[in-house]
Coordinates of C-alpha atoms (C1' of nucleotides) in Angstrom, one line a residue:
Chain J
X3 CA -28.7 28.6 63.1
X4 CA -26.5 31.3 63.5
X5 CA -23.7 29.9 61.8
X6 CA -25.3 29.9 58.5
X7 CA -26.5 33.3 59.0
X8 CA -23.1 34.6 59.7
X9 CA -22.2 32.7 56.3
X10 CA -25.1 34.5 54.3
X11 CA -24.3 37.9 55.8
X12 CA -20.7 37.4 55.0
X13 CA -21.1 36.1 51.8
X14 CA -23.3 39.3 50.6
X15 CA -20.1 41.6 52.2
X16 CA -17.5 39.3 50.9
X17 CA -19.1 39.9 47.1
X18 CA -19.6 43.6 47.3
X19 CA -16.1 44.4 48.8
X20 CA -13.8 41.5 48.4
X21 CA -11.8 40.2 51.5
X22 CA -9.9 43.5 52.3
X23 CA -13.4 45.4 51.8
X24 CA -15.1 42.9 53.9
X25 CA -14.8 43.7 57.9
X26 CA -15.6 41.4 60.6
X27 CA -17.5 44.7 62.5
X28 CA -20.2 45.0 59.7
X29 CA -20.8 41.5 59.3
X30 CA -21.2 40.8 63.1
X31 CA -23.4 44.1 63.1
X32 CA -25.5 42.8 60.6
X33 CA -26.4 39.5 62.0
X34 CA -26.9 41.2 65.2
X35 CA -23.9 40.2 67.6
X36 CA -20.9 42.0 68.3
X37 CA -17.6 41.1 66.0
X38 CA -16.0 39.0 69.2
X39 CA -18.8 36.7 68.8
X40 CA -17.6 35.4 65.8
X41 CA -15.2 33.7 67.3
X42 CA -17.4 31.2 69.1
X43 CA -18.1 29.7 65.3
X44 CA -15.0 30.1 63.3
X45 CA -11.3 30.9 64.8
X46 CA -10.9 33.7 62.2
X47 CA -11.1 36.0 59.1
X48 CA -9.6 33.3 57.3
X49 CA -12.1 30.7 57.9
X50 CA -14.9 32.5 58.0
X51 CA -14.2 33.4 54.3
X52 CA -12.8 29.2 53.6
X53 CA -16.5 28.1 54.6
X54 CA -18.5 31.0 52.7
X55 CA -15.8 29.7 49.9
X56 CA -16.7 25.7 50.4
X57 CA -20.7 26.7 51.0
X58 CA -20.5 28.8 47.1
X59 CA -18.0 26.6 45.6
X60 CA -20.6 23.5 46.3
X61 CA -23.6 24.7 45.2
X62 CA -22.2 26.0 42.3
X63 CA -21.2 22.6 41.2
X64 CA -24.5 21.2 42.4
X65 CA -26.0 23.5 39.7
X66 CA -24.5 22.6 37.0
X67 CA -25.0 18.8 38.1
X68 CA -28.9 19.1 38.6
X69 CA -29.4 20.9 35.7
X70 CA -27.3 18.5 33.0
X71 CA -29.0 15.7 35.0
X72 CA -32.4 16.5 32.6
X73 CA -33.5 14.0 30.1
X74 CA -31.3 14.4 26.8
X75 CA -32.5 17.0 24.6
X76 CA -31.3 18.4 21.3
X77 CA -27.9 20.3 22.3
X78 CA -28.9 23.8 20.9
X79 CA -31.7 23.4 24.0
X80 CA -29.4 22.1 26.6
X81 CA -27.1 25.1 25.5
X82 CA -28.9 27.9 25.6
X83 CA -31.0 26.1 28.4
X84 CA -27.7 26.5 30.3
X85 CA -26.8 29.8 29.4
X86 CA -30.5 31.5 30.4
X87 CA -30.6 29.1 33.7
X88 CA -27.5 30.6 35.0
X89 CA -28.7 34.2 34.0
X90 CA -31.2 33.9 36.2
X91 CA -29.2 32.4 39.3
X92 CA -26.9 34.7 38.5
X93 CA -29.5 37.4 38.9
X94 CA -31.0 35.6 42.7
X95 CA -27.8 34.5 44.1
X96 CA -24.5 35.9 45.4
X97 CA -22.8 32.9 44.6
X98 CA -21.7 33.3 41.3
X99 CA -20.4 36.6 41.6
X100 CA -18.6 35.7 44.6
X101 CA -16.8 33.1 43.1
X102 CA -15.9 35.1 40.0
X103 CA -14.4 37.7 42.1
X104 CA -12.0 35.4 44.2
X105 CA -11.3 33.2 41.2
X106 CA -9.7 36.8 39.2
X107 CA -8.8 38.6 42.3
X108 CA -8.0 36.7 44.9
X109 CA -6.3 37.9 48.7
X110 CA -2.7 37.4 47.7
X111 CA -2.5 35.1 51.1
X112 CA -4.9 32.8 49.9
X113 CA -4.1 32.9 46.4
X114 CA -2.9 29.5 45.6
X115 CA -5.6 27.5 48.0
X116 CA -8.4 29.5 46.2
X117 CA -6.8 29.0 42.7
X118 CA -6.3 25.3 43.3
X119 CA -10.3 25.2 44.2
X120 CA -11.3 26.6 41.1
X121 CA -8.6 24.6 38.6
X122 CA -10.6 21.9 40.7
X123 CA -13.9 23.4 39.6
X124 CA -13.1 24.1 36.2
X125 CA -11.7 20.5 35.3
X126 CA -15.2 18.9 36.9
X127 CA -17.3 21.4 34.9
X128 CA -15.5 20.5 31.7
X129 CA -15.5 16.6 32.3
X130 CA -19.2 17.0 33.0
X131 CA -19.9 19.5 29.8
X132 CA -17.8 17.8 27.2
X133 CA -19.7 14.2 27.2
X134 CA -22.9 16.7 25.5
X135 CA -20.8 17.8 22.7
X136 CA -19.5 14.6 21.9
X137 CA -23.0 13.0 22.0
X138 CA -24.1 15.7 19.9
X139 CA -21.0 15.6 17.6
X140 CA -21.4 11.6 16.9
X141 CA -25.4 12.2 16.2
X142 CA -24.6 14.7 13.6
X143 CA -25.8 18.2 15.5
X144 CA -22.9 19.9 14.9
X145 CA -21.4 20.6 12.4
X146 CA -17.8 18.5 11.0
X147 CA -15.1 20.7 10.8
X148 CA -15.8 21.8 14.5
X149 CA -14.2 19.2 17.1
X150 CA -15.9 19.0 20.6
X151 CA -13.4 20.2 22.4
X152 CA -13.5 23.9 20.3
X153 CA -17.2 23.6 20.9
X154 CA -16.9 23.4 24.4
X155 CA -14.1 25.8 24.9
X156 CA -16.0 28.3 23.3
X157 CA -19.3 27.8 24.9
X158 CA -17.1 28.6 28.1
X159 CA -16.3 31.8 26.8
X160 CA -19.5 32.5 26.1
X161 CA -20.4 31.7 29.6
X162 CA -17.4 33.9 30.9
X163 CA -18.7 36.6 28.5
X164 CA -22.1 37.1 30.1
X165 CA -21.3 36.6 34.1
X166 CA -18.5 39.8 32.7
X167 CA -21.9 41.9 31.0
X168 CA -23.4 41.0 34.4
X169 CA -20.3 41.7 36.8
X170 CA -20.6 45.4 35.1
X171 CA -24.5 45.7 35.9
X172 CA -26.7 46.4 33.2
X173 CA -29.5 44.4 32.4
X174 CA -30.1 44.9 29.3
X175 CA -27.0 45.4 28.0
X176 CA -26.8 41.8 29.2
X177 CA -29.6 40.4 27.6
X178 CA -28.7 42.2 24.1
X179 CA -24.8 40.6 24.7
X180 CA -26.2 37.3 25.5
X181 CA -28.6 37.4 22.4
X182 CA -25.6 38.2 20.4
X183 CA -23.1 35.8 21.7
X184 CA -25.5 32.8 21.5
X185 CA -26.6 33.6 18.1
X186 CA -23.1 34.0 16.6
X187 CA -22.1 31.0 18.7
X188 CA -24.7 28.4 17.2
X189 CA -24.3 29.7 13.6
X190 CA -20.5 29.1 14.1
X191 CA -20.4 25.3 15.9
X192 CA -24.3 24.3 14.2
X193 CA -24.7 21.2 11.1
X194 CA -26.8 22.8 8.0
Chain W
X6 CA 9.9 62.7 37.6
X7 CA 8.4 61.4 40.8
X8 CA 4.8 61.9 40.2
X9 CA 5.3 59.5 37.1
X10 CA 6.5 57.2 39.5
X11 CA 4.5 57.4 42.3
X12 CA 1.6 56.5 39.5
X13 CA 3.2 53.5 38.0
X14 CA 4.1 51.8 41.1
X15 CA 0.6 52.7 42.5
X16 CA -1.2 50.9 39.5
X17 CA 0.5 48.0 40.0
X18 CA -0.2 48.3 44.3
X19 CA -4.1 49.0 43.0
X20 CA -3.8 46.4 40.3
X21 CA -3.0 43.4 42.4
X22 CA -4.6 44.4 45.7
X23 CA -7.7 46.7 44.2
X24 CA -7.9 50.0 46.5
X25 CA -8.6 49.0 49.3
X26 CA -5.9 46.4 49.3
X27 CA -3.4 48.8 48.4
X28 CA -1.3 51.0 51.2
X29 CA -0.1 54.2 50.7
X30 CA 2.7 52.8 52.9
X31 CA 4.1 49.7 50.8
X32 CA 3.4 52.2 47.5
X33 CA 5.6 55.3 49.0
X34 CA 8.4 52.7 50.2
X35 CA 8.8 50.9 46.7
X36 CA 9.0 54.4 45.2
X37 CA 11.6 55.2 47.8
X38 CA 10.1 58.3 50.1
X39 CA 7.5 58.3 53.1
X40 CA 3.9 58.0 52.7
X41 CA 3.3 61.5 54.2
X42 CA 5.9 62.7 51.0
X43 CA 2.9 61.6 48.9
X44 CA 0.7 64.5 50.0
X45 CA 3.2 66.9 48.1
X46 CA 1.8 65.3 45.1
X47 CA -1.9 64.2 45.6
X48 CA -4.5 65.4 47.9
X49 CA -5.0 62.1 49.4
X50 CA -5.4 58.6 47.8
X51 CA -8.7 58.5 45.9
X52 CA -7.0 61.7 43.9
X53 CA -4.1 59.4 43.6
X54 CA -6.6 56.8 42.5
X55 CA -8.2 58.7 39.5
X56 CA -4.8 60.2 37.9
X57 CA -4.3 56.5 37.5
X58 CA -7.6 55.6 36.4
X59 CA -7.3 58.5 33.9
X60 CA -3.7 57.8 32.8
X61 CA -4.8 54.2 32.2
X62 CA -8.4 55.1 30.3
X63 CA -6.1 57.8 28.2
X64 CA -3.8 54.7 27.1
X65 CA -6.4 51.9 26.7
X66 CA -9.0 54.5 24.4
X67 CA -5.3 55.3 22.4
X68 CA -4.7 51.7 22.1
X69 CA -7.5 51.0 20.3
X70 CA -6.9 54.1 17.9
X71 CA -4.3 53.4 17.2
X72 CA -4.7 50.0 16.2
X73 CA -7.7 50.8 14.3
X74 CA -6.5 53.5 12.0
X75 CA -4.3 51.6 10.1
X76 CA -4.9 50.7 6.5
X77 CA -8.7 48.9 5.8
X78 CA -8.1 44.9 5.6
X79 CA -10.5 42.4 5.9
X80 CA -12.7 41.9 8.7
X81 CA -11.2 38.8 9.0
X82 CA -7.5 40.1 9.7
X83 CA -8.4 43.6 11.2
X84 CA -10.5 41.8 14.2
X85 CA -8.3 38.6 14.7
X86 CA -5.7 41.4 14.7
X87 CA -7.5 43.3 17.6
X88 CA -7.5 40.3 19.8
X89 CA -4.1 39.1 19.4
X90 CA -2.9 43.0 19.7
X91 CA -4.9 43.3 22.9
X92 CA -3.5 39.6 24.3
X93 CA -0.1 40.4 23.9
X94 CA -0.5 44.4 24.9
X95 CA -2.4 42.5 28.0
X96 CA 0.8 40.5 28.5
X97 CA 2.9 43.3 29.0
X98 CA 1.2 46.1 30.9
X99 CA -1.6 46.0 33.7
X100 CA -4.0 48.8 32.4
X101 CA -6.0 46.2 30.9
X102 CA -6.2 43.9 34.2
X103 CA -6.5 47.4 36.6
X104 CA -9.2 48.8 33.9
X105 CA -11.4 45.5 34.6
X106 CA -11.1 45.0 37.9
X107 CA -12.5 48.8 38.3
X108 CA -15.2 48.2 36.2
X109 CA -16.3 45.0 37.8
X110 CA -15.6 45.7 41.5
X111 CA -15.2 49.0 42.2
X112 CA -14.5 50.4 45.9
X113 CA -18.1 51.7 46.6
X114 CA -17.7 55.4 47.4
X115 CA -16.1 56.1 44.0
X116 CA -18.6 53.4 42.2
X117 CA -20.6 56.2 40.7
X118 CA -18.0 58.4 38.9
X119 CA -16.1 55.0 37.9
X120 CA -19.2 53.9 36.3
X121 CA -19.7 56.5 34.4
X122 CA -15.8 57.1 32.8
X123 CA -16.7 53.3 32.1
X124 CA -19.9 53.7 30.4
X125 CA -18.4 56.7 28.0
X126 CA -15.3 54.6 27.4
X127 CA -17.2 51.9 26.3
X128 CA -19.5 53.7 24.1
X129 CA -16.4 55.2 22.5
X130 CA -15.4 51.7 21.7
X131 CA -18.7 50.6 20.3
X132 CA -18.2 54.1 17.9
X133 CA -14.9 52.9 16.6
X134 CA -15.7 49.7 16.3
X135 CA -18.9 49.4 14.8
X136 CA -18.3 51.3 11.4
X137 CA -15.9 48.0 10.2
X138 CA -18.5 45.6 10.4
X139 CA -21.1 48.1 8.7
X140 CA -18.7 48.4 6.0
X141 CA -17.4 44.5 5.8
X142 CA -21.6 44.1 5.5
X143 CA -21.9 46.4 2.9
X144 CA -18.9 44.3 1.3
X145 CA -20.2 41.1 1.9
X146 CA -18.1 40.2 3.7
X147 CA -20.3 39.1 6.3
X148 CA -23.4 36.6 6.1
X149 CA -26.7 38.6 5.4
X150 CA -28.0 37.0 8.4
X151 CA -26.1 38.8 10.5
X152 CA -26.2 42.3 11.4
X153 CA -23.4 44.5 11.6
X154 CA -24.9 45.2 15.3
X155 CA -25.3 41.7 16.7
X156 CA -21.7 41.0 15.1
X157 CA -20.1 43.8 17.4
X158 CA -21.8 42.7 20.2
X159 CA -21.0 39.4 20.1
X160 CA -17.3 40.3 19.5
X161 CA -16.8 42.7 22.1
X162 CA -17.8 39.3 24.2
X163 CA -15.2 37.8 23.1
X164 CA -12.6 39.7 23.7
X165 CA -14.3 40.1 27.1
X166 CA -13.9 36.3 27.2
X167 CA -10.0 36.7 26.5
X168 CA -9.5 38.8 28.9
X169 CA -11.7 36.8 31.7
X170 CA -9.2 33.9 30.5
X171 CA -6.0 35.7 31.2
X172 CA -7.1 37.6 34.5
X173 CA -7.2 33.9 35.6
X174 CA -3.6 33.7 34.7
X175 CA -3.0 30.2 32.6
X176 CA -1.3 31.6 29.2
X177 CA -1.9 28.1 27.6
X178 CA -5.4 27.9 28.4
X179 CA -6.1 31.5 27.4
X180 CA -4.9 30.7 23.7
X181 CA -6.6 27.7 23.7
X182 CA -9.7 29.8 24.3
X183 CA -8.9 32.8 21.8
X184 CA -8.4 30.0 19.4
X185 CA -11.2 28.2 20.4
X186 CA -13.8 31.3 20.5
X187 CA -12.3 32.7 17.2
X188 CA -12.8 29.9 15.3
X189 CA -16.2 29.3 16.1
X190 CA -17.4 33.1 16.1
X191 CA -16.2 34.0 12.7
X192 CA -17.8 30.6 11.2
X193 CA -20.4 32.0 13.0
X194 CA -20.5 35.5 11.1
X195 CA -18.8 35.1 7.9
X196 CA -20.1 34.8 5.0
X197 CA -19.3 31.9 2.5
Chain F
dA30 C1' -24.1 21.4 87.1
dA31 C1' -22.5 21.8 82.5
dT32 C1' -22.1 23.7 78.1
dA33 C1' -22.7 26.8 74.4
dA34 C1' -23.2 31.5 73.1
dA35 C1' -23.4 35.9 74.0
dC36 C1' -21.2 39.8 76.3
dT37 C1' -17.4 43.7 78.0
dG38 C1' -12.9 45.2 77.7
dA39 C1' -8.7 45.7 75.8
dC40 C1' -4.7 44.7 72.7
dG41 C1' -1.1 45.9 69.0
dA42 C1' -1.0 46.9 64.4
dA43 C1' -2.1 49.2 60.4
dC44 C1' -4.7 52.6 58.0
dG45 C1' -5.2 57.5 55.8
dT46 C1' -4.2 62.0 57.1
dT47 C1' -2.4 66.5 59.2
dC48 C1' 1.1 69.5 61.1
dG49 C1' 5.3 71.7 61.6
dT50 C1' 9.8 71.9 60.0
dA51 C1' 14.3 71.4 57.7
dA52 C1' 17.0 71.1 53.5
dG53 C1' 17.8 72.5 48.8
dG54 C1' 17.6 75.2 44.5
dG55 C1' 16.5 79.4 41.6
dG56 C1' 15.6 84.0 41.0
dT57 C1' 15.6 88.4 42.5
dT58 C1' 17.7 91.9 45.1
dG59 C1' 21.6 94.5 47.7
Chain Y
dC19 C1' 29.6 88.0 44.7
dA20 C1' 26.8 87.5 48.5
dA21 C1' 22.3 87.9 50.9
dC22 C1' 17.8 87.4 50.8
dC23 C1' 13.3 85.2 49.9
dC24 C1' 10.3 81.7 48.1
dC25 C1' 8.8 77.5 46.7
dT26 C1' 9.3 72.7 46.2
dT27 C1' 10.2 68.4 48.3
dA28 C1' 11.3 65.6 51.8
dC29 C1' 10.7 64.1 56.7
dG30 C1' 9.5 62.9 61.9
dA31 C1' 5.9 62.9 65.0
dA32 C1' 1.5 62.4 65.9
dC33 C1' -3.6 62.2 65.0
dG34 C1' -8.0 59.6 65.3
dT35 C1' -10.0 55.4 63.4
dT36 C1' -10.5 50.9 62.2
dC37 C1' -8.8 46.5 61.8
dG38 C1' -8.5 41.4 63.5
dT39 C1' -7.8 39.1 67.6
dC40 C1' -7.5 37.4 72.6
dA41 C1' -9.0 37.0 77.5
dG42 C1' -12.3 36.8 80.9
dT43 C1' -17.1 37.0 82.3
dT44 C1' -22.1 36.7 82.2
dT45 C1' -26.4 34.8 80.4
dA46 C1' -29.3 31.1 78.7
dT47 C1' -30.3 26.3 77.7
dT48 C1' -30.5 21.6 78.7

DNA sequence: AATAAACTGACGAACGTTCGTAAGGGGTTG
DNA sequence: CAACCCCTTACGAACGTTCGTCAGTTTATT
C-alpha cells in the first residue's frame, strides 16, 4: 500500500527534521513518485503529518498497554522491565523520537491540536501506570513515607531522562545514565 | 548596539521555530531594518546561528560557575539549590530551551560542530560537578552504597527530567515533578 | 467504461543571498 | 572653517532555488 509507505517515509523525515525540515519533494522522491502525487492520498502537508501523528501516537499507547498487560510481577521487575523495553523500541522505531520532538517543539500552527494529543496521552499513560504503584504500595514493596503518586511521578522522569540521553545519541552514555537513574530511583521509592 | 539586538531577537526566532523555522525576514523586521541590513553584520545565517549558540554556551557554562562557587553547604542544599536556580533561570530566559533543542535536533549540516561544542560543554559540567559529591562521600554524607559517580549521573538526569518537564510548558506539573524526582533521588542517595 | 493513481506543467510565495548605491559621521587634509 | 575621503550602515532591486499546492492529462486496473 502506498499510503503507508508514504507514512513510513514521512515519519523517518518528519523525525530527523521536524515539520519545517521535512519537504514534501524528498519524501515523494523517496517512495518513488513525484511530490504532486501525494495529493491523491492526503490533501496536504498538514495531514500527511496528522496521520503519521495518529499512526505514532497509537502505537505508542499500544506499547505501553501490551507490555503492563503481563502477569503481575514484583514492581521493581515491571519497572525496570519497562524502562529496558522502551530502550530497545526506542533504539528500532522512529516513533518515540518523533513524538518527543512534536510534543517539545511543536509547528507553532499546530501547536495546540498536538499539545492536546499528548495531555491526552499523558493522562492515559498515568491512569494505566499508577494502579502498579498502588498495588505495590498496599502489598508493602515500597517503602511508607513514599506515596504512589511521588513514585510514579518520578519514575516519569526517569523515563523522560533516558529518551533525553537517547535524543542526544550516545549509547553508552545511555546505558551508564540509565544504570544510574534506576539505581538511585529504587533505593529512593524501595521497603528495607 | 544592533548586533546585540539582532542576536537576542534571533534566539528567540531560533528558539521557538529551531533554524530552519526561523526567517531572516520576520528576525530583521522585529529588530526594525531589512533582512539584507543583516549581511552588514553576519556573513549569512548559520554565522548568525553560532554567535548565538556561543553567546548562549558562554552564559549557560557561567551560570553554573557561578552558582557553584559559592560557599560549601551540604549536598543536600547545594544540589536542590542547583535545580531550583536552574528552574527559575529557565523561567526567565530561553538559552536553556534554545541550548536543548540544539542538542537534541540539530539542523543537519551543522550537526557535527554542534555536537561537539555539546560534548565539551557537557564534560565541563560533569568536571564542576562531580568534585561535590566526591567530597559529600568523603563526608558521609552520602550512603556508602553509592558512588560519587553513579550519584552525578543519576542527577544530571534529573535535572534533564526538569527541563524535559518545562520544555512541555505546564509550570504546575513541572514542580510537581522536581518535587517528585527530588524527593525520591536523594532518599535514594543519602545517607542516614 | 469507470475509477484510481500516476504523470506533466505551472503557480505564487517565501527562502537565503548578492549587488550596487545612497546617506551619515569622523578624521584628516587644504 | 570648509572640503575631502573613507568607512559604516542602511536600503531597493533582483537573483536563483525551493517550497506547498492546484489543474489537467495519461496510464493501468478492474
Amino acid at each position: 500500500m502506498t499510503s503507508d509507505k508514504i507514512r513510513e517515509v514521512a515519519l523517518r523525515h518528519f523525525t530527523r527534521g521536524g515539520y519545517e525540515g521535512a519537504s514534501l519533494a524528498d519524501i515523494s522522491a523517496e517512495v518513488g513518485i513525484k511530490k504532486q502525487s501525494l495529493y491523491n492520498y492526503f490533501t496536504g502537508k498538514d495531514e500527511l503529518f496528522f496521520a503519521v501523528f495518529r499512526d505514532v501516537a497509537a502505537r505508542e499507547m499500544l506499547f505501553v498497554e501490551e507490555y503492563l498487560k503481563q502477569n503481575p510481577l514484583p514492581l521493581e521487575k515491571v519497572l525496570y522491565g519497562f524502562l529496558d523495553g522502551y530502550r530497545k523500541r526506542y533504539e528500532r522505531e522512529d516513533d518515540t523520537k518523533f513524538f518527543l520532538r512534536m510534543a517539545f517543539f511543536p509547528p507553532r500552527h499546530l501547536r495546540q491540536e498536538i499539545v492536546e494529543y499528548c495531555n491526552h496521552h499523558l493522562d492515559a499513560m498515568g491512569t494505566l501506570l499508577e494502579p502498579f504503584f498502588e498495588s505495590a504500595a498496599s502489598a508493602g514493596e515500597m517503602h511508607p513515607d513514599v506515596s504512589a503518586e511521588r513514585a510514579t511521578v518520578a519514575f516519569t522522569a526517569v523515563l523522560d531522562g533516558m529518551f533525553v540521553e537517547m535524543l542526544y545519541g550516545d549509547m553508552e552514555r545511555s546505558l551508564k545514565r540509565l544504570d544510574a537513574s534506576w539505581y538511585v530511583y529504587w533505593r529512593g521509592i524501595r521497603n528495607s
